[in-house]
Amino acid sequence: MGALRAGALAFLLLGCLLPRRGPLRLVSGREEIKAASRSLPQPMSPSDFLDKLMGRTSGYDARIRPNFKGPPVNVTCNIFINSFGSVTETTMDYRVNVFLRQQWNDPRLAYHEYPDDSLDLDPSMLDSIWKPDLFFANEKGANFHEVTTDNKLLRIFKNGNVLYSIRLTLILSCPMDLKNFPMDIQTCAMQLESFGYTMNDLIFEWLEEQEAVQVAEGLTFPQFILRNEKDLGYCTKYYNTGKFTCIEVRFHLQRQMGYYLIQMYIPSLLIVILSWVSFWINMDAAPARVGLGITTVLTMTTQSAGSRASLPKVSYVKAIDIWMAVCLVFVFAALLEYAAVNFVSRQHKEFMRLRRRQRRQRMEEELVRESRFYLRGYGLGQCLQPKDRVGEGPSIYSPPPASVLLREGESLRRYYIDRAKRIDTISRAVFPFTFLVFNIFYWVVYKVLRSEDIHSVP
C-alpha cells in the first residue's frame, strides 16, 4: 500500500510539471532574438545618410573644389539638342533648347553605407555641393525652365561621381558670311567655358565623340538643314587673368532655297520677261510701252528693297544682290530701248526740218543777190561794199517741186521707221539670250563652284 501511494504522488507531480515547460522555453527564445537584434547594426535613414554625406556635420564645404591644391578637376560634358529654333540673319544669332550634362568626380561624396549604387537627389541639394562654373562664351541670352519644377537633375554615384543635368534655352551669337546668300552654308558655334577657375583647377572635355552632341529624332528647321557632321574641339582662352578651359561644337547649317525661289527669284524673273513684251507692241503706242516699262522698273525696285529688308546692312555684295541688280538693269534697259526706238523713228522729221531750213537759207541768199543785181543796174553799184559783191551773177537755184519733196520725205520716213523696227527685232533676240547666259553663269558659279569651295573648307 505504501508503495502504491508513493507511485501515485510521483505521477501527479510529474503531470503538474510537464505543462509549464513550454511557456518557459518560448519566453527564453524571444529574449534571445531580442538580444541578437540589439547586437546587429540598424540601417541608416536617407535623411541621416545625406546629413552625414554633405550636411553640416559631414565637414563638406561646397566652396572648395574637389582635389583642392591637387590635380585639376576633369569635367566631362555632353549636350542633347531638344529643339533648334530660328536662325536670325539681322541679329546674327540662333536659338536652341538643350539638356546640358556635366559629370565629374568628387571623392568627398563617395559612400559605402547606403546599399544603392546611385542616388537621385532633389535639385535643392545642388546648393550643398560644389559645381563647375560653366558659362556659354557666345551667349546673348538664356533662361532656365521651372515648369512644373526646376528642370534639373542631380545624381551621385558610390565612387563619388556626380552627374548634373539642366535644361536651358539659349540665344547664341553666330557670325555669318552672307556672300552666297541664299545659297550659303553657315557655321554656328557653341562655346562652353569656365568663368573663374583656370586650367590649373578645372578642365572641360567632351564625352565620347559619338555621344558628345545628340540631336532629338525628327528635328526640323524652317529654313535650314542641320548637317550630320559636328566639329568638336577646344577653344582655350588666354586672358590677363590666366588660361581658362573652353570647349566648343560647331553646327553646319545649310540653307534651303524654297522660300527664296518662290518669293524672290521667280517673281523677279517674271518681271524681267514681262518687260520684254514691249518689244512686240507697236512703237506708235507710246503710252502702253512707257507705262509697261515704268511699271516693271518700279516693281523691280520694290522687289529688290524687299529682299534686303530681312538682311543686315553688310558692306559686301551678296548673291541675291547680284540677281536683283541684273534684273533691274534688264527692265531698265527695256525701257531705254523704247526711248531709242522712238527717237530713231522720229529722225526723218528732224532730217526734213533740217532740209527745209537749208532750202530757206539758200532762197534768202538768192533773194539778197538778186536785189543787189538790180541796184547795180540803176547805178548804185558803187554803194555796195567789196565784200557784198561776192557771188554776183544770175540766180541758179530753183526749189524742187512739191511732189519730189513729198517722195523724198516719205522715203526718209520709211527708212528711219525700218531702222526703229529693226531695233525692236534685234532686242527680241538679244535680251532673252543675254539673260539666259547670265542665268547659266549665275547658277553655275553659286550652286556648283561656290558650293564646292564651302564644302571643302574644314
Short mmCIF file of C-alpha atoms in Angstrom, two decimals:
data_model
loop_
_atom_site.label_atom_id
_atom_site.label_comp_id
_atom_site.label_asym_id
_atom_site.label_seq_id
_atom_site.Cartn_x
_atom_site.Cartn_y
_atom_site.Cartn_z
CA MET A 1 0.00 0.00 0.00
CA GLY A 2 2.79 2.39 0.84
CA ALA A 3 4.46 1.67 -2.47
CA LEU A 4 1.27 2.43 -4.41
CA ARG A 5 0.79 5.77 -2.66
CA ALA A 6 4.37 6.80 -3.42
CA GLY A 7 3.92 5.98 -7.15
CA ALA A 8 0.65 7.92 -7.42
CA LEU A 9 2.20 11.01 -5.87
CA ALA A 10 5.12 10.85 -8.23
CA PHE A 11 2.77 10.57 -11.21
CA LEU A 12 0.72 13.58 -10.09
CA LEU A 13 3.84 15.63 -9.52
CA LEU A 14 5.11 14.79 -13.00
CA GLY A 15 1.77 15.80 -14.59
CA CYS A 16 1.84 19.15 -12.86
CA LEU A 17 5.33 19.96 -14.02
CA LEU A 18 5.09 18.97 -17.72
CA PRO A 19 2.58 21.70 -18.98
CA ARG A 20 4.75 24.54 -17.60
CA ARG A 21 7.91 23.73 -19.59
CA GLY A 22 6.54 25.00 -22.99
CA PRO A 23 5.91 28.64 -21.97
CA LEU A 24 9.22 28.83 -20.25
CA ARG A 25 11.05 27.81 -23.41
CA LEU A 26 9.10 30.34 -25.58
CA VAL A 27 9.91 33.20 -23.27
CA SER A 28 13.57 32.36 -23.29
CA GLY A 29 13.63 32.14 -27.14
CA ARG A 30 12.10 35.61 -27.56
CA GLU A 31 14.60 37.11 -25.22
CA GLU A 32 17.44 35.57 -27.20
CA ILE A 33 16.06 37.03 -30.52
CA LYS A 34 15.73 40.48 -28.98
CA ALA A 35 19.24 40.34 -27.70
CA ALA A 36 20.53 39.28 -31.14
CA SER A 37 18.63 42.08 -32.89
CA ARG A 38 20.13 44.61 -30.49
CA SER A 39 23.60 43.38 -31.38
CA LEU A 40 23.04 43.91 -35.29
CA PRO A 41 23.69 47.46 -36.77
CA GLN A 42 20.48 49.42 -37.53
CA PRO A 43 20.06 50.67 -41.24
CA MET A 44 20.61 54.44 -41.63
CA SER A 45 17.66 56.55 -42.79
CA PRO A 46 18.07 58.56 -46.04
CA SER A 47 17.94 61.86 -44.17
CA ASP A 48 20.64 60.79 -41.72
CA PHE A 49 22.73 59.50 -44.60
CA LEU A 50 22.53 62.78 -46.53
CA ASP A 51 23.34 64.76 -43.39
CA LYS A 52 26.35 62.59 -42.85
CA LEU A 53 27.40 62.82 -46.53
CA MET A 54 27.04 66.54 -47.21
CA GLY A 55 25.36 68.11 -44.21
CA ARG A 56 26.79 70.48 -41.65
CA THR A 57 28.17 67.68 -39.55
CA SER A 58 29.90 65.99 -42.54
CA GLY A 59 32.66 68.56 -42.91
CA TYR A 60 31.82 69.00 -46.63
CA ASP A 61 32.46 72.54 -47.88
CA ALA A 62 30.76 73.43 -51.17
CA ARG A 63 33.06 76.44 -51.54
CA ILE A 64 36.13 74.27 -52.06
CA ARG A 65 36.63 72.28 -55.25
CA PRO A 66 37.47 68.57 -55.19
CA ASN A 67 41.20 67.74 -55.03
CA PHE A 68 41.90 71.17 -53.56
CA LYS A 69 45.56 72.11 -54.05
CA GLY A 70 45.84 68.97 -56.13
CA PRO A 71 45.28 67.99 -59.77
CA PRO A 72 42.56 69.84 -61.69
CA VAL A 73 39.02 68.56 -61.79
CA ASN A 74 38.13 66.95 -65.12
CA VAL A 75 34.54 67.73 -66.09
CA THR A 76 33.06 65.69 -68.92
CA CYS A 77 30.30 67.47 -70.86
CA ASN A 78 27.72 66.43 -73.38
CA ILE A 79 24.60 68.12 -74.73
CA PHE A 80 21.29 66.89 -76.08
CA ILE A 81 19.61 69.25 -78.52
CA ASN A 82 15.93 69.18 -77.77
CA SER A 83 14.93 71.83 -80.33
CA PHE A 84 16.73 74.19 -82.68
CA GLY A 85 14.89 77.49 -83.02
CA SER A 86 15.08 80.27 -85.53
CA VAL A 87 18.32 81.49 -87.09
CA THR A 88 18.17 85.27 -87.47
CA GLU A 89 20.35 86.98 -90.07
CA THR A 90 19.67 90.56 -88.96
CA THR A 91 20.99 89.97 -85.42
CA MET A 92 23.26 87.06 -86.43
CA ASP A 93 22.24 84.64 -83.70
CA TYR A 94 20.32 81.40 -83.25
CA ARG A 95 18.06 79.93 -80.57
CA VAL A 96 18.49 76.43 -79.18
CA ASN A 97 16.97 74.36 -76.37
CA VAL A 98 19.42 71.87 -74.84
CA PHE A 99 19.97 69.46 -71.99
CA LEU A 100 23.43 70.29 -70.64
CA ARG A 101 25.04 67.40 -68.76
CA GLN A 102 28.22 67.64 -66.70
CA GLN A 103 29.95 64.82 -64.88
CA TRP A 104 32.94 64.95 -62.53
CA ASN A 105 34.37 63.07 -59.56
CA ASP A 106 34.23 64.40 -56.02
CA PRO A 107 35.96 61.97 -53.62
CA ARG A 108 34.25 63.60 -50.65
CA LEU A 109 30.87 62.30 -51.90
CA ALA A 110 31.94 58.64 -52.18
CA TYR A 111 29.94 56.38 -49.84
CA HIS A 112 29.61 52.76 -48.76
CA GLU A 113 26.96 52.95 -46.04
CA TYR A 114 23.99 53.08 -48.40
CA PRO A 115 23.04 49.98 -50.44
CA ASP A 116 22.05 51.79 -53.67
CA ASP A 117 24.69 52.32 -56.39
CA SER A 118 23.42 55.83 -57.13
CA LEU A 119 21.26 58.45 -55.51
CA ASP A 120 18.88 60.77 -57.38
CA LEU A 121 18.61 63.86 -55.24
CA ASP A 122 16.30 66.82 -55.21
CA PRO A 123 17.54 69.87 -57.17
CA SER A 124 17.57 71.86 -53.93
CA MET A 125 20.60 69.79 -52.90
CA LEU A 126 22.64 71.47 -55.66
CA ASP A 127 23.39 74.34 -53.30
CA SER A 128 25.04 71.90 -50.91
CA ILE A 129 27.72 70.61 -53.30
CA TRP A 130 30.46 72.12 -55.43
CA LYS A 131 29.63 72.69 -59.11
CA PRO A 132 31.74 73.82 -62.11
CA ASP A 133 31.35 77.49 -63.04
CA LEU A 134 30.47 76.78 -66.67
CA PHE A 135 29.10 79.53 -68.91
CA PHE A 136 28.48 79.94 -72.65
CA ALA A 137 31.08 82.30 -74.10
CA ASN A 138 29.00 83.33 -77.13
CA GLU A 139 25.70 83.59 -75.27
CA LYS A 140 23.47 86.62 -75.88
CA GLY A 141 20.54 85.49 -73.74
CA ALA A 142 19.46 82.46 -71.74
CA ASN A 143 16.80 81.26 -69.33
CA PHE A 144 16.12 78.30 -67.06
CA HIS A 145 12.93 76.24 -67.08
CA GLU A 146 10.86 75.90 -63.92
CA VAL A 147 7.59 74.35 -65.14
CA THR A 148 6.37 72.43 -63.32
CA THR A 149 9.51 72.26 -61.16
CA ASP A 150 13.14 73.17 -61.74
CA ASN A 151 14.32 71.18 -64.77
CA LYS A 152 17.48 69.96 -63.08
CA LEU A 153 18.91 66.56 -62.30
CA LEU A 154 21.46 65.64 -59.59
CA ARG A 155 22.77 62.10 -59.31
CA ILE A 156 25.57 60.87 -57.05
CA PHE A 157 27.32 57.52 -57.51
CA LYS A 158 29.08 55.31 -54.96
CA ASN A 159 32.54 56.14 -56.28
CA GLY A 160 31.94 59.89 -55.89
CA ASN A 161 30.96 60.64 -59.49
CA VAL A 162 28.43 63.45 -59.81
CA LEU A 163 26.05 63.87 -62.74
CA TYR A 164 24.46 67.31 -63.11
CA SER A 165 21.93 67.89 -65.90
CA ILE A 166 19.98 71.07 -66.62
CA ARG A 167 17.59 72.23 -69.32
CA LEU A 168 18.39 75.61 -70.92
CA THR A 169 17.13 77.80 -73.72
CA LEU A 170 19.99 79.77 -75.22
CA ILE A 171 20.36 82.58 -77.74
CA LEU A 172 23.89 82.25 -79.08
CA SER A 173 25.85 84.54 -81.33
CA CYS A 174 26.60 83.23 -84.82
CA PRO A 175 28.70 85.50 -87.09
CA MET A 176 27.54 84.80 -90.65
CA ASP A 177 29.14 85.20 -94.05
CA LEU A 178 26.28 86.14 -96.38
CA LYS A 179 28.21 86.47 -99.64
CA ASN A 180 26.46 83.39 -101.03
CA PHE A 181 23.03 84.20 -99.57
CA PRO A 182 20.58 82.49 -100.08
CA MET A 183 22.73 79.54 -101.22
CA ASP A 184 25.00 79.69 -98.20
CA ILE A 185 26.12 77.27 -95.51
CA GLN A 186 26.52 78.84 -92.08
CA THR A 187 28.73 77.51 -89.28
CA CYS A 188 27.40 78.35 -85.81
CA ALA A 189 29.43 77.56 -82.70
CA MET A 190 28.55 76.82 -79.08
CA GLN A 191 31.39 77.54 -76.65
CA LEU A 192 31.46 76.22 -73.07
CA GLU A 193 34.00 77.99 -70.86
CA SER A 194 34.99 78.24 -67.22
CA PHE A 195 34.50 81.69 -65.78
CA GLY A 196 36.64 81.72 -62.65
CA TYR A 197 38.76 78.56 -62.49
CA THR A 198 41.92 78.43 -64.57
CA MET A 199 43.19 75.25 -66.16
CA ASN A 200 45.20 74.57 -63.01
CA ASP A 201 41.90 73.92 -61.22
CA LEU A 202 39.35 72.89 -63.86
CA ILE A 203 39.41 71.25 -67.30
CA PHE A 204 36.42 70.70 -69.57
CA GLU A 205 36.37 67.89 -72.09
CA TRP A 206 33.79 66.27 -74.34
CA LEU A 207 32.27 62.88 -73.77
CA GLU A 208 32.96 60.20 -76.37
CA GLU A 209 32.61 61.72 -79.83
CA GLN A 210 29.52 59.73 -80.76
CA GLU A 211 27.66 60.78 -77.61
CA ALA A 212 29.04 64.28 -77.04
CA VAL A 213 26.32 66.01 -79.06
CA GLN A 214 23.00 64.29 -79.57
CA VAL A 215 20.06 65.59 -81.57
CA ALA A 216 16.41 64.80 -80.96
CA GLU A 217 14.92 62.49 -83.54
CA GLY A 218 12.84 64.22 -86.19
CA LEU A 219 14.31 67.67 -85.52
CA THR A 220 13.43 70.02 -88.39
CA PHE A 221 14.22 73.64 -89.27
CA PRO A 222 12.11 76.17 -91.17
CA GLN A 223 14.94 77.31 -93.48
CA PHE A 224 17.99 75.15 -92.76
CA ILE A 225 19.18 71.58 -92.82
CA LEU A 226 21.45 70.55 -89.93
CA ARG A 227 24.26 68.54 -91.46
CA ASN A 228 25.32 65.37 -89.68
CA GLU A 229 28.94 66.31 -89.12
CA LYS A 230 29.55 68.35 -85.98
CA ASP A 231 33.04 69.61 -85.28
CA LEU A 232 34.13 69.13 -81.67
CA GLY A 233 37.19 70.97 -80.46
CA TYR A 234 38.89 73.12 -77.86
CA CYS A 235 38.88 76.91 -77.70
CA THR A 236 41.18 77.58 -74.75
CA LYS A 237 41.03 81.26 -73.81
CA TYR A 238 44.01 83.34 -72.75
CA TYR A 239 43.28 86.43 -70.67
CA ASN A 240 45.45 88.60 -68.48
CA THR A 241 43.92 86.74 -65.52
CA GLY A 242 45.10 83.34 -66.74
CA LYS A 243 44.38 80.47 -69.10
CA PHE A 244 40.83 79.16 -68.98
CA THR A 245 39.45 75.91 -70.31
CA CYS A 246 36.99 76.07 -73.18
CA ILE A 247 35.37 73.50 -75.46
CA GLU A 248 33.20 74.12 -78.49
CA VAL A 249 30.96 72.40 -81.01
CA ARG A 250 30.29 73.77 -84.50
CA PHE A 251 26.98 73.18 -86.26
CA HIS A 252 26.85 73.34 -90.07
CA LEU A 253 23.54 74.76 -91.29
CA GLN A 254 22.72 74.53 -95.00
CA ARG A 255 20.05 76.98 -96.15
CA GLN A 256 17.08 75.71 -98.13
CA MET A 257 16.18 77.86 -101.14
CA GLY A 258 12.49 77.03 -101.47
CA TYR A 259 11.24 80.21 -99.80
CA TYR A 260 13.56 82.49 -101.75
CA LEU A 261 12.78 80.82 -105.07
CA ILE A 262 9.06 81.40 -104.56
CA GLN A 263 9.24 84.87 -103.03
CA MET A 264 12.18 86.48 -104.86
CA TYR A 265 13.74 84.63 -107.78
CA ILE A 266 10.63 83.54 -109.70
CA PRO A 267 8.75 86.88 -109.33
CA SER A 268 11.77 88.89 -110.44
CA LEU A 269 12.27 86.51 -113.38
CA LEU A 270 8.67 87.02 -114.46
CA ILE A 271 9.01 90.81 -114.15
CA VAL A 272 12.02 90.74 -116.48
CA ILE A 273 10.14 88.62 -119.01
CA LEU A 274 7.16 90.97 -118.74
CA SER A 275 9.37 93.91 -119.67
CA TRP A 276 10.18 92.19 -122.98
CA VAL A 277 6.52 92.31 -124.03
CA SER A 278 7.04 95.93 -125.04
CA PHE A 279 9.25 94.74 -127.94
CA TRP A 280 6.12 93.32 -129.62
CA ILE A 281 3.95 96.41 -129.04
CA ASN A 282 3.65 98.93 -131.86
CA MET A 283 6.14 101.74 -131.50
CA ASP A 284 3.34 104.27 -132.01
CA ALA A 285 1.63 103.07 -128.81
CA ALA A 286 3.80 105.25 -126.61
CA PRO A 287 1.51 105.26 -123.52
CA ALA A 288 1.37 101.46 -123.46
CA ARG A 289 5.12 100.92 -123.85
CA VAL A 290 6.14 103.68 -121.45
CA GLY A 291 3.58 102.59 -118.85
CA LEU A 292 4.75 98.98 -119.06
CA GLY A 293 8.41 99.98 -118.77
CA ILE A 294 7.91 102.26 -115.78
CA THR A 295 5.71 99.69 -114.01
CA THR A 296 8.30 96.94 -114.36
CA VAL A 297 11.09 99.21 -113.16
CA LEU A 298 9.15 100.29 -110.07
CA THR A 299 8.07 96.72 -109.31
CA MET A 300 11.62 95.50 -109.62
CA THR A 301 12.83 98.27 -107.33
CA THR A 302 10.26 97.30 -104.70
CA GLN A 303 11.20 93.63 -105.04
CA SER A 304 14.87 94.45 -104.58
CA ALA A 305 14.18 96.53 -101.47
CA GLY A 306 12.09 93.71 -100.00
CA SER A 307 14.91 91.22 -100.45
CA ARG A 308 17.20 93.42 -98.36
CA ALA A 309 14.70 94.15 -95.61
CA SER A 310 15.36 90.90 -93.72
CA LEU A 311 19.15 91.08 -94.03
CA PRO A 312 21.78 93.05 -92.11
CA LYS A 313 23.39 96.08 -93.71
CA VAL A 314 26.66 94.45 -94.71
CA SER A 315 29.28 96.17 -96.85
CA TYR A 316 29.89 93.32 -99.30
CA VAL A 317 27.76 92.13 -102.22
CA LYS A 318 25.52 89.11 -101.73
CA ALA A 319 24.33 86.63 -104.34
CA ILE A 320 20.76 87.91 -104.08
CA ASP A 321 22.04 91.48 -104.63
CA ILE A 322 23.69 90.49 -107.90
CA TRP A 323 20.50 88.82 -109.11
CA MET A 324 18.28 91.76 -108.21
CA ALA A 325 20.70 94.30 -109.68
CA VAL A 326 20.94 92.47 -113.02
CA CYS A 327 17.15 92.08 -113.21
CA LEU A 328 16.75 95.79 -112.54
CA VAL A 329 19.29 96.57 -115.28
CA PHE A 330 17.35 94.41 -117.75
CA VAL A 331 13.99 96.04 -117.10
CA PHE A 332 15.57 99.50 -117.18
CA ALA A 333 17.34 98.65 -120.44
CA ALA A 334 13.98 97.56 -121.91
CA LEU A 335 12.59 101.00 -121.05
CA LEU A 336 15.60 102.72 -122.60
CA GLU A 337 15.21 100.53 -125.69
CA TYR A 338 11.84 102.08 -126.40
CA ALA A 339 13.33 105.54 -125.92
CA ALA A 340 15.90 104.66 -128.60
CA VAL A 341 13.20 103.23 -130.90
CA ASN A 342 11.06 106.31 -130.51
CA PHE A 343 14.00 108.61 -131.17
CA VAL A 344 15.07 106.76 -134.32
CA SER A 345 11.51 106.60 -135.66
CA ARG A 346 11.27 110.42 -135.45
CA GLN A 347 14.63 111.12 -137.07
CA HIS A 348 13.05 111.66 -140.51
CA LYS A 349 11.13 114.63 -139.16
CA GLU A 350 14.31 116.17 -137.85
CA PHE A 351 16.04 115.48 -141.14
CA MET A 352 13.24 117.01 -143.18
CA ARG A 353 13.16 120.05 -140.91
CA LEU A 354 16.90 120.46 -141.41
CA ARG A 355 16.47 120.21 -145.21
CA ARG A 356 13.72 122.84 -145.19
CA ARG A 357 15.86 125.13 -143.13
CA GLN A 358 18.74 124.73 -145.54
CA ARG A 359 16.49 125.46 -148.57
CA ARG A 360 15.06 128.51 -146.84
CA GLN A 361 18.55 129.83 -146.19
CA ARG A 362 19.54 129.30 -149.82
CA MET A 363 16.44 131.07 -151.03
CA GLU A 364 17.13 134.02 -148.76
CA GLU A 365 20.68 134.21 -150.08
CA GLU A 366 19.40 134.18 -153.67
CA LEU A 367 16.94 136.98 -152.93
CA VAL A 368 19.74 139.08 -151.47
CA ARG A 369 21.87 138.51 -154.58
CA GLU A 370 19.03 139.44 -156.93
CA SER A 371 18.32 142.65 -155.03
CA ARG A 372 21.97 143.66 -155.30
CA PHE A 373 21.94 142.99 -159.06
CA TYR A 374 19.01 145.33 -159.63
CA LEU A 375 20.59 148.06 -157.53
CA ARG A 376 23.78 147.87 -159.60
CA GLY A 377 21.72 148.24 -162.77
CA TYR A 378 20.44 151.62 -161.54
CA GLY A 379 23.99 152.91 -160.98
CA LEU A 380 24.16 152.18 -157.29
CA GLY A 381 26.84 149.56 -157.56
CA GLN A 382 29.40 151.99 -156.09
CA CYS A 383 27.42 151.97 -152.82
CA LEU A 384 27.98 148.29 -152.31
CA GLN A 385 30.93 147.17 -150.25
CA PRO A 386 33.52 144.90 -151.82
CA LYS A 387 32.51 142.02 -149.67
CA ASP A 388 28.93 142.38 -150.90
CA ARG A 389 29.98 141.81 -154.46
CA VAL A 390 30.94 138.22 -153.86
CA GLY A 391 28.68 135.82 -155.69
CA GLU A 392 27.46 138.30 -158.30
CA GLY A 393 25.74 136.75 -161.24
CA PRO A 394 22.44 135.35 -162.28
CA SER A 395 20.45 133.13 -159.91
CA ILE A 396 20.94 129.40 -160.48
CA TYR A 397 18.82 128.00 -157.58
CA SER A 398 15.27 126.84 -158.10
CA PRO A 399 13.26 124.99 -155.36
CA PRO A 400 12.35 121.35 -156.17
CA PRO A 401 8.78 120.54 -157.00
CA ALA A 402 6.37 119.60 -154.19
CA SER A 403 5.98 116.02 -155.48
CA VAL A 404 9.73 115.50 -155.23
CA LEU A 405 9.73 116.81 -151.69
CA LEU A 406 6.90 114.51 -150.74
CA ARG A 407 8.60 111.44 -152.20
CA GLU A 408 11.84 112.35 -150.50
CA GLY A 409 10.09 112.81 -147.15
CA GLU A 410 8.23 109.53 -147.48
CA SER A 411 11.38 107.60 -148.33
CA LEU A 412 13.20 109.10 -145.35
CA ARG A 413 10.30 108.28 -143.07
CA ARG A 414 10.23 104.66 -144.19
CA TYR A 415 13.98 104.38 -143.83
CA TYR A 416 14.05 105.54 -140.23
CA ILE A 417 10.95 103.58 -139.24
CA ASP A 418 12.54 100.45 -140.68
CA ARG A 419 15.62 101.16 -138.59
CA ALA A 420 13.46 101.54 -135.46
CA LYS A 421 11.64 98.29 -136.21
CA ARG A 422 14.97 96.58 -136.70
CA ILE A 423 15.99 97.66 -133.17
CA ASP A 424 12.84 96.03 -131.77
CA THR A 425 13.51 92.87 -133.79
CA ILE A 426 17.09 92.62 -132.58
CA SER A 427 16.02 93.28 -128.97
CA ARG A 428 13.56 90.38 -129.10
CA ALA A 429 16.52 88.02 -129.51
CA VAL A 430 19.33 89.83 -127.72
CA PHE A 431 17.55 90.46 -124.41
CA PRO A 432 16.40 86.83 -123.78
CA PHE A 433 19.69 85.39 -124.96
CA THR A 434 21.74 87.70 -122.74
CA PHE A 435 19.54 86.95 -119.73
CA LEU A 436 19.85 83.21 -120.40
CA VAL A 437 23.64 83.48 -120.48
CA PHE A 438 23.58 85.39 -117.21
CA ASN A 439 21.39 82.71 -115.61
CA ILE A 440 23.74 79.92 -116.65
CA PHE A 441 26.74 81.79 -115.35
CA TYR A 442 24.99 82.80 -112.11
CA TRP A 443 23.69 79.37 -111.11
CA VAL A 444 26.88 77.55 -112.10
CA VAL A 445 29.01 79.90 -110.01
CA TYR A 446 26.85 79.93 -106.88
CA LYS A 447 25.34 76.43 -106.88
CA VAL A 448 28.33 74.47 -108.14
CA LEU A 449 31.64 76.28 -107.80
CA ARG A 450 30.99 78.24 -104.62
CA SER A 451 29.20 75.28 -103.03
CA GLU A 452 32.20 73.02 -103.63
CA ASP A 453 34.51 75.60 -102.10
CA ILE A 454 32.36 75.83 -98.98
CA HIS A 455 32.15 72.04 -98.60
CA SER A 456 35.92 71.72 -98.93
CA VAL A 457 36.56 74.13 -96.03
CA PRO A 458 37.44 72.04 -92.93
#
